[in-house]
mmCIF file with all atom_site columns, C-alpha atoms and ligand atoms in Angstrom:
data_model
loop_
_atom_site.group_PDB
_atom_site.id
_atom_site.type_symbol
_atom_site.label_atom_id
_atom_site.label_alt_id
_atom_site.label_comp_id
_atom_site.label_asym_id
_atom_site.label_entity_id
_atom_site.label_seq_id
_atom_site.pdbx_PDB_ins_code
_atom_site.Cartn_x
_atom_site.Cartn_y
_atom_site.Cartn_z
_atom_site.occupancy
_atom_site.B_iso_or_equiv
_atom_site.pdbx_formal_charge
_atom_site.auth_seq_id
_atom_site.auth_comp_id
_atom_site.auth_asym_id
_atom_site.auth_atom_id
_atom_site.pdbx_PDB_model_num
ATOM   1   C CA  . MET A 1 1   ? -16.179 -4.160  -2.714  1.00 91.00 ? 1   MET A CA  1
ATOM   2   C CA  . PRO A 1 2   ? -13.218 -7.143  -3.037  1.00 95.00 ? 2   PRO A CA  1
ATOM   3   C CA  . ILE A 1 3   ? -12.112 -6.389  -6.614  1.00 93.00 ? 3   ILE A CA  1
ATOM   4   C CA  . ASP A 1 4   ? -10.419 -8.619  -9.077  1.00 95.00 ? 4   ASP A CA  1
ATOM   5   C CA  . ALA A 1 5   ? -6.943  -8.531  -9.425  1.00 95.00 ? 5   ALA A CA  1
ATOM   6   C CA  . THR A 1 6   ? -6.618  -10.110 -12.942 1.00 96.00 ? 6   THR A CA  1
ATOM   7   C CA  . LYS A 1 7   ? -8.619  -6.462  -14.630 1.00 96.00 ? 7   LYS A CA  1
ATOM   8   C CA  . PRO A 1 8   ? -6.197  -4.286  -16.381 1.00 97.00 ? 8   PRO A CA  1
ATOM   9   C CA  . TYR A 1 9   ? -5.354  -1.311  -14.647 1.00 98.00 ? 9   TYR A CA  1
ATOM   10  C CA  . ASP A 1 10  ? -7.747  1.385   -13.759 1.00 97.00 ? 10  ASP A CA  1
ATOM   11  C CA  . ASP A 1 11  ? -7.143  4.488   -13.860 1.00 98.00 ? 11  ASP A CA  1
ATOM   12  C CA  . GLN A 1 12  ? -9.870  6.096   -12.534 1.00 98.00 ? 12  GLN A CA  1
ATOM   13  C CA  . ASN A 1 13  ? -9.051  4.340   -8.690  1.00 98.00 ? 13  ASN A CA  1
ATOM   14  C CA  . ILE A 1 14  ? -8.692  6.025   -5.637  1.00 98.00 ? 14  ILE A CA  1
ATOM   15  C CA  . PHE A 1 15  ? -5.100  6.154   -5.441  1.00 98.00 ? 15  PHE A CA  1
ATOM   16  C CA  . ALA A 1 16  ? -4.650  7.010   -9.053  1.00 98.00 ? 16  ALA A CA  1
ATOM   17  C CA  . LYS A 1 17  ? -6.796  10.144  -8.003  1.00 98.00 ? 17  LYS A CA  1
ATOM   18  C CA  . ILE A 1 18  ? -3.917  10.481  -5.272  1.00 98.00 ? 18  ILE A CA  1
ATOM   19  C CA  . LEU A 1 19  ? -1.310  10.128  -7.155  1.00 98.00 ? 19  LEU A CA  1
ATOM   20  C CA  . ARG A 1 20  ? -2.129  11.856  -9.753  1.00 98.00 ? 20  ARG A CA  1
ATOM   21  C CA  . GLY A 1 21  ? -3.721  14.776  -6.995  1.00 98.00 ? 21  GLY A CA  1
ATOM   22  C CA  . GLU A 1 22  ? -6.567  15.508  -7.564  1.00 98.00 ? 22  GLU A CA  1
ATOM   23  C CA  . ILE A 1 23  ? -7.945  13.923  -3.977  1.00 97.00 ? 23  ILE A CA  1
ATOM   24  C CA  . PRO A 1 24  ? -5.925  15.152  -0.857  1.00 98.00 ? 24  PRO A CA  1
ATOM   25  C CA  . ASN A 1 25  ? -3.312  12.476  1.463   1.00 98.00 ? 25  ASN A CA  1
ATOM   26  C CA  . SER A 1 26  ? -1.061  13.053  4.367   1.00 98.00 ? 26  SER A CA  1
ATOM   27  C CA  . THR A 1 27  ? 2.107   11.680  3.274   1.00 98.00 ? 27  THR A CA  1
ATOM   28  C CA  . VAL A 1 28  ? 4.756   10.690  5.314   1.00 98.00 ? 28  VAL A CA  1
ATOM   29  C CA  . TYR A 1 29  ? 6.691   9.652   2.919   1.00 98.00 ? 29  TYR A CA  1
ATOM   30  C CA  . GLU A 1 30  ? 8.379   10.136  -1.314  1.00 98.00 ? 30  GLU A CA  1
ATOM   31  C CA  . ASP A 1 31  ? 10.958  9.334   -4.171  1.00 98.00 ? 31  ASP A CA  1
ATOM   32  C CA  . ASP A 1 32  ? 10.555  9.122   -7.990  1.00 98.00 ? 32  ASP A CA  1
ATOM   33  C CA  . HIS A 1 33  ? 9.646   5.886   -7.187  1.00 98.00 ? 33  HIS A CA  1
ATOM   34  C CA  . VAL A 1 34  ? 7.465   5.790   -4.495  1.00 98.00 ? 34  VAL A CA  1
ATOM   35  C CA  . LEU A 1 35  ? 4.296   7.582   -2.247  1.00 99.00 ? 35  LEU A CA  1
ATOM   36  C CA  . ALA A 1 36  ? 3.364   6.449   1.420   1.00 99.00 ? 36  ALA A CA  1
ATOM   37  C CA  . PHE A 1 37  ? 0.307   8.358   3.192   1.00 99.00 ? 37  PHE A CA  1
ATOM   38  C CA  . GLU A 1 38  ? -1.354  7.491   6.001   1.00 98.00 ? 38  GLU A CA  1
ATOM   39  C CA  . ASP A 1 39  ? -4.659  4.977   6.405   1.00 98.00 ? 39  ASP A CA  1
ATOM   40  C CA  . ILE A 1 40  ? -7.597  7.584   6.699   1.00 98.00 ? 40  ILE A CA  1
ATOM   41  C CA  . ASN A 1 41  ? -10.362 4.953   7.992   1.00 98.00 ? 41  ASN A CA  1
ATOM   42  C CA  . PRO A 1 42  ? -7.164  3.067   10.651  1.00 98.00 ? 42  PRO A CA  1
ATOM   43  C CA  . GLN A 1 43  ? -6.958  0.284   12.082  1.00 97.00 ? 43  GLN A CA  1
ATOM   44  C CA  . ALA A 1 44  ? -3.995  0.001   14.485  1.00 98.00 ? 44  ALA A CA  1
ATOM   45  C CA  . PRO A 1 45  ? -2.818  3.895   15.685  1.00 98.00 ? 45  PRO A CA  1
ATOM   46  C CA  . TYR A 1 46  ? 0.126   3.928   12.962  1.00 98.00 ? 46  TYR A CA  1
ATOM   47  C CA  . HIS A 1 47  ? -1.258  2.811   9.931   1.00 98.00 ? 47  HIS A CA  1
ATOM   48  C CA  . VAL A 1 48  ? -0.073  4.200   5.903   1.00 99.00 ? 48  VAL A CA  1
ATOM   49  C CA  . LEU A 1 49  ? -0.062  2.791   2.733   1.00 99.00 ? 49  LEU A CA  1
ATOM   50  C CA  . VAL A 1 50  ? 2.760   2.390   0.794   1.00 99.00 ? 50  VAL A CA  1
ATOM   51  C CA  . ILE A 1 51  ? 2.574   2.054   -3.504  1.00 99.00 ? 51  ILE A CA  1
ATOM   52  C CA  . PRO A 1 52  ? 4.369   2.257   -6.049  1.00 98.00 ? 52  PRO A CA  1
ATOM   53  C CA  . LYS A 1 53  ? 3.859   6.129   -8.465  1.00 98.00 ? 53  LYS A CA  1
ATOM   54  C CA  . GLY A 1 54  ? 3.670   3.164   -11.222 1.00 98.00 ? 54  GLY A CA  1
ATOM   55  C CA  . ALA A 1 55  ? 0.100   1.489   -12.761 1.00 98.00 ? 55  ALA A CA  1
ATOM   56  C CA  . TYR A 1 56  ? -0.189  -1.397  -10.635 1.00 98.00 ? 56  TYR A CA  1
ATOM   57  C CA  . VAL A 1 57  ? -3.624  -3.049  -9.322  1.00 98.00 ? 57  VAL A CA  1
ATOM   58  C CA  . SER A 1 58  ? -1.295  -6.076  -7.200  1.00 98.00 ? 58  SER A CA  1
ATOM   59  C CA  . TRP A 1 59  ? 1.653   -7.287  -6.153  1.00 98.00 ? 59  TRP A CA  1
ATOM   60  C CA  . ASP A 1 60  ? 0.615   -9.903  -8.431  1.00 97.00 ? 60  ASP A CA  1
ATOM   61  C CA  . ASP A 1 61  ? 1.136   -7.443  -11.467 1.00 98.00 ? 61  ASP A CA  1
ATOM   62  C CA  . PHE A 1 62  ? 3.837   -5.353  -10.042 1.00 98.00 ? 62  PHE A CA  1
ATOM   63  C CA  . SER A 1 63  ? 6.183   -8.637  -8.869  1.00 98.00 ? 63  SER A CA  1
ATOM   64  C CA  . ALA A 1 64  ? 5.437   -9.609  -12.660 1.00 98.00 ? 64  ALA A CA  1
ATOM   65  C CA  . ASN A 1 65  ? 5.857   -6.748  -14.871 1.00 98.00 ? 65  ASN A CA  1
ATOM   66  C CA  . GLY A 1 66  ? 7.637   -3.510  -12.507 1.00 98.00 ? 66  GLY A CA  1
ATOM   67  C CA  . SER A 1 67  ? 11.043  -3.134  -13.270 1.00 98.00 ? 67  SER A CA  1
ATOM   68  C CA  . ASP A 1 68  ? 13.697  -3.202  -11.369 1.00 98.00 ? 68  ASP A CA  1
ATOM   69  C CA  . ALA A 1 69  ? 14.036  -0.406  -10.362 1.00 98.00 ? 69  ALA A CA  1
ATOM   70  C CA  . GLU A 1 70  ? 10.985  0.409   -9.632  1.00 98.00 ? 70  GLU A CA  1
ATOM   71  C CA  . ILE A 1 71  ? 10.618  -3.056  -7.048  1.00 98.00 ? 71  ILE A CA  1
ATOM   72  C CA  . ALA A 1 72  ? 13.750  -2.535  -5.386  1.00 98.00 ? 72  ALA A CA  1
ATOM   73  C CA  . ALA A 1 73  ? 12.971  1.561   -4.556  1.00 98.00 ? 73  ALA A CA  1
ATOM   74  C CA  . PHE A 1 74  ? 9.866   -0.201  -3.327  1.00 98.00 ? 74  PHE A CA  1
ATOM   75  C CA  . ILE A 1 75  ? 10.724  -2.699  -1.070  1.00 98.00 ? 75  ILE A CA  1
ATOM   76  C CA  . ARG A 1 76  ? 14.046  0.012   0.892   1.00 98.00 ? 76  ARG A CA  1
ATOM   77  C CA  . ALA A 1 77  ? 11.023  2.293   0.495   1.00 98.00 ? 77  ALA A CA  1
ATOM   78  C CA  . VAL A 1 78  ? 8.545   0.022   3.088   1.00 98.00 ? 78  VAL A CA  1
ATOM   79  C CA  . GLY A 1 79  ? 12.122  -1.327  5.345   1.00 98.00 ? 79  GLY A CA  1
ATOM   80  C CA  . HIS A 1 80  ? 12.868  3.306   5.767   1.00 98.00 ? 80  HIS A CA  1
ATOM   81  C CA  . ILE A 1 81  ? 9.163   4.652   6.590   1.00 98.00 ? 81  ILE A CA  1
ATOM   82  C CA  . ALA A 1 82  ? 8.986   1.655   9.103   1.00 98.00 ? 82  ALA A CA  1
ATOM   83  C CA  . ARG A 1 83  ? 12.310  2.398   9.777   1.00 98.00 ? 83  ARG A CA  1
ATOM   84  C CA  . GLU A 1 84  ? 12.591  6.092   10.024  1.00 98.00 ? 84  GLU A CA  1
ATOM   85  C CA  . ALA A 1 85  ? 8.680   5.346   12.011  1.00 98.00 ? 85  ALA A CA  1
ATOM   86  C CA  . GLY A 1 86  ? 10.718  3.783   15.520  1.00 98.00 ? 86  GLY A CA  1
ATOM   87  C CA  . LEU A 1 87  ? 8.854   0.560   14.131  1.00 98.00 ? 87  LEU A CA  1
ATOM   88  C CA  . THR A 1 88  ? 11.533  -1.852  14.608  1.00 97.00 ? 88  THR A CA  1
ATOM   89  C CA  . GLU A 1 89  ? 11.664  -2.192  17.881  1.00 97.00 ? 89  GLU A CA  1
ATOM   90  C CA  . PRO A 1 90  ? 8.440   -3.021  18.794  1.00 97.00 ? 90  PRO A CA  1
ATOM   91  C CA  . GLY A 1 91  ? 7.497   -4.335  16.174  1.00 98.00 ? 91  GLY A CA  1
ATOM   92  C CA  . TYR A 1 92  ? 4.816   -4.182  12.499  1.00 98.00 ? 92  TYR A CA  1
ATOM   93  C CA  . ARG A 1 93  ? 3.159   -5.584  10.012  1.00 98.00 ? 93  ARG A CA  1
ATOM   94  C CA  . LEU A 1 94  ? 3.060   -5.805  6.734   1.00 98.00 ? 94  LEU A CA  1
ATOM   95  C CA  . LEU A 1 95  ? -0.107  -6.966  4.819   1.00 98.00 ? 95  LEU A CA  1
ATOM   96  C CA  . ALA A 1 96  ? -1.463  -6.800  1.044   1.00 98.00 ? 96  ALA A CA  1
ATOM   97  C CA  . ASN A 1 97  ? -4.188  -7.443  -0.176  1.00 98.00 ? 97  ASN A CA  1
ATOM   98  C CA  . ILE A 1 98  ? -4.142  -9.014  -3.751  1.00 98.00 ? 98  ILE A CA  1
ATOM   99  C CA  . GLY A 1 99  ? -7.580  -9.729  -5.414  1.00 97.00 ? 99  GLY A CA  1
ATOM   100 C CA  . MET A 1 100 ? -10.869 -10.857 -3.793  1.00 97.00 ? 100 MET A CA  1
ATOM   101 C CA  . ASP A 1 101 ? -9.900  -13.691 -1.642  1.00 96.00 ? 101 ASP A CA  1
ATOM   102 C CA  . ALA A 1 102 ? -8.071  -10.820 -0.500  1.00 97.00 ? 102 ALA A CA  1
ATOM   103 C CA  . HIS A 1 103 ? -10.258 -8.639  0.186   1.00 96.00 ? 103 HIS A CA  1
ATOM   104 C CA  . GLN A 1 104 ? -8.036  -6.150  -2.171  1.00 98.00 ? 104 GLN A CA  1
ATOM   105 C CA  . GLU A 1 105 ? -10.287 -2.749  -1.783  1.00 98.00 ? 105 GLU A CA  1
ATOM   106 C CA  . VAL A 1 106 ? -8.083  -0.763  -4.407  1.00 98.00 ? 106 VAL A CA  1
ATOM   107 C CA  . PRO A 1 107 ? -7.187  -2.168  -7.469  1.00 98.00 ? 107 PRO A CA  1
ATOM   108 C CA  . HIS A 1 108 ? -3.770  0.342   -7.141  1.00 98.00 ? 108 HIS A CA  1
ATOM   109 C CA  . LEU A 1 109 ? -0.788  -1.762  -5.243  1.00 98.00 ? 109 LEU A CA  1
ATOM   110 C CA  . HIS A 1 110 ? -0.613  -0.854  -1.630  1.00 98.00 ? 110 HIS A CA  1
ATOM   111 C CA  . VAL A 1 111 ? 1.140   -2.816  1.124   1.00 98.00 ? 111 VAL A CA  1
ATOM   112 C CA  . HIS A 1 112 ? -0.409  -1.411  4.512   1.00 98.00 ? 112 HIS A CA  1
ATOM   113 C CA  . ILE A 1 113 ? 2.218   -0.290  7.525   1.00 98.00 ? 113 ILE A CA  1
ATOM   114 C CA  . PHE A 1 114 ? 0.398   -1.372  10.519  1.00 98.00 ? 114 PHE A CA  1
ATOM   115 C CA  . ALA A 1 115 ? 1.664   -0.668  14.089  1.00 98.00 ? 115 ALA A CA  1
ATOM   116 C CA  . GLY A 1 116 ? 1.421   0.501   17.235  1.00 98.00 ? 116 GLY A CA  1
ATOM   117 C CA  . ARG A 1 117 ? -0.226  -1.252  19.631  1.00 98.00 ? 117 ARG A CA  1
ATOM   118 C CA  . PRO A 1 118 ? 0.594   -5.477  19.439  1.00 97.00 ? 118 PRO A CA  1
ATOM   119 C CA  . LEU A 1 119 ? -1.504  -7.067  16.825  1.00 96.00 ? 119 LEU A CA  1
ATOM   120 C CA  . GLY A 1 120 ? -2.538  -10.416 18.228  1.00 92.00 ? 120 GLY A CA  1
ATOM   121 C CA  . PRO A 1 121 ? -3.108  -13.440 15.273  1.00 91.00 ? 121 PRO A CA  1
ATOM   122 C CA  . MET A 1 122 ? -2.267  -12.509 11.910  1.00 89.00 ? 122 MET A CA  1
ATOM   123 C CA  . LEU A 1 123 ? -5.745  -13.798 11.073  1.00 88.00 ? 123 LEU A CA  1
ATOM   124 C CA  . VAL A 1 124 ? -8.753  -12.632 11.150  1.00 80.00 ? 124 VAL A CA  1
ATOM   125 C CA  . ARG A 1 125 ? -10.602 -16.806 11.887  1.00 77.00 ? 125 ARG A CA  1
HETATM 126 P P1  . LIG B 2 .   ? -7.070  -2.971  0.754   1.00 54.23 ? 1   LIG B P1  1
HETATM 127 O O1  . LIG B 2 .   ? -8.393  -3.288  1.306   1.00 54.23 ? 1   LIG B O1  1
HETATM 128 O O2  . LIG B 2 .   ? -6.162  -3.479  1.090   1.00 54.23 ? 1   LIG B O2  1
HETATM 129 O O3  . LIG B 2 .   ? -7.709  -2.744  -0.663  1.00 54.23 ? 1   LIG B O3  1
HETATM 130 O O4  . LIG B 2 .   ? -7.075  -1.482  1.660   1.00 54.23 ? 1   LIG B O4  1
HETATM 131 C C1  . LIG B 2 .   ? -7.327  -0.257  0.628   1.00 54.23 ? 1   LIG B C1  1
HETATM 132 C C2  . LIG B 2 .   ? -7.133  0.648   1.847   1.00 54.23 ? 1   LIG B C2  1
HETATM 133 O O5  . LIG B 2 .   ? -7.485  2.278   1.807   1.00 54.23 ? 1   LIG B O5  1
HETATM 134 C C3  . LIG B 2 .   ? -8.282  1.026   3.488   1.00 54.23 ? 1   LIG B C3  1
HETATM 135 O O6  . LIG B 2 .   ? -7.279  0.727   4.470   1.00 54.23 ? 1   LIG B O6  1
HETATM 136 C C4  . LIG B 2 .   ? -8.737  2.468   2.706   1.00 54.23 ? 1   LIG B C4  1
HETATM 137 O O7  . LIG B 2 .   ? -8.957  2.823   4.713   1.00 54.23 ? 1   LIG B O7  1
HETATM 138 C C5  . LIG B 2 .   ? -8.489  3.296   2.472   1.00 54.23 ? 1   LIG B C5  1
HETATM 139 N N1  . LIG B 2 .   ? -8.013  4.631   1.769   1.00 54.23 ? 1   LIG B N1  1
HETATM 140 C C6  . LIG B 2 .   ? -9.399  4.702   0.766   1.00 54.23 ? 1   LIG B C6  1
HETATM 141 N N2  . LIG B 2 .   ? -9.493  5.786   0.294   1.00 54.23 ? 1   LIG B N2  1
HETATM 142 C C7  . LIG B 2 .   ? -8.479  6.329   0.900   1.00 54.23 ? 1   LIG B C7  1
HETATM 143 C C8  . LIG B 2 .   ? -7.807  7.592   1.132   1.00 54.23 ? 1   LIG B C8  1
HETATM 144 N N3  . LIG B 2 .   ? -8.768  8.456   0.085   1.00 54.23 ? 1   LIG B N3  1
HETATM 145 N N4  . LIG B 2 .   ? -7.092  7.849   1.072   1.00 54.23 ? 1   LIG B N4  1
HETATM 146 C C9  . LIG B 2 .   ? -6.396  7.649   2.696   1.00 54.23 ? 1   LIG B C9  1
HETATM 147 N N5  . LIG B 2 .   ? -6.436  5.579   2.047   1.00 54.23 ? 1   LIG B N5  1
HETATM 148 C C10 . LIG B 2 .   ? -7.074  5.652   2.000   1.00 54.23 ? 1   LIG B C10 1
#
């Protein structure tokens, strides 16, 4: 079910539990501000989720309320992860769903990194 990204942060969401170590994840990258882990239901051969460690519901929340340090760390981490995985030359796709129309399901900001095959048109028509 898509979530309403205008609601306050819910600290019982699944990514908050991952950040607290309450449920396991397959970590691919971590620093002071960022965690990245494999998506549990991959939609491409490479499908990693990158999340800020701070409590932000969505890109909207993060871009409005994140600190400069958090935002810089997050943007740099996404690029670093993709480069380290060798994705720059074949290419990759970033996706962030925000709210109902985008079908955001987890109310903690995450950017999907998809790669590993030709990814086709941008959106399903
Ligand atoms: P979105 O629709 O953009 O909110 O995407 C949420 C993503 O979180 C989906 O691709 C799910 O497969 C993924 N997901 C949900 N639970 C977990 C989990 N425990 N570990 C890793 N990925 C998860």
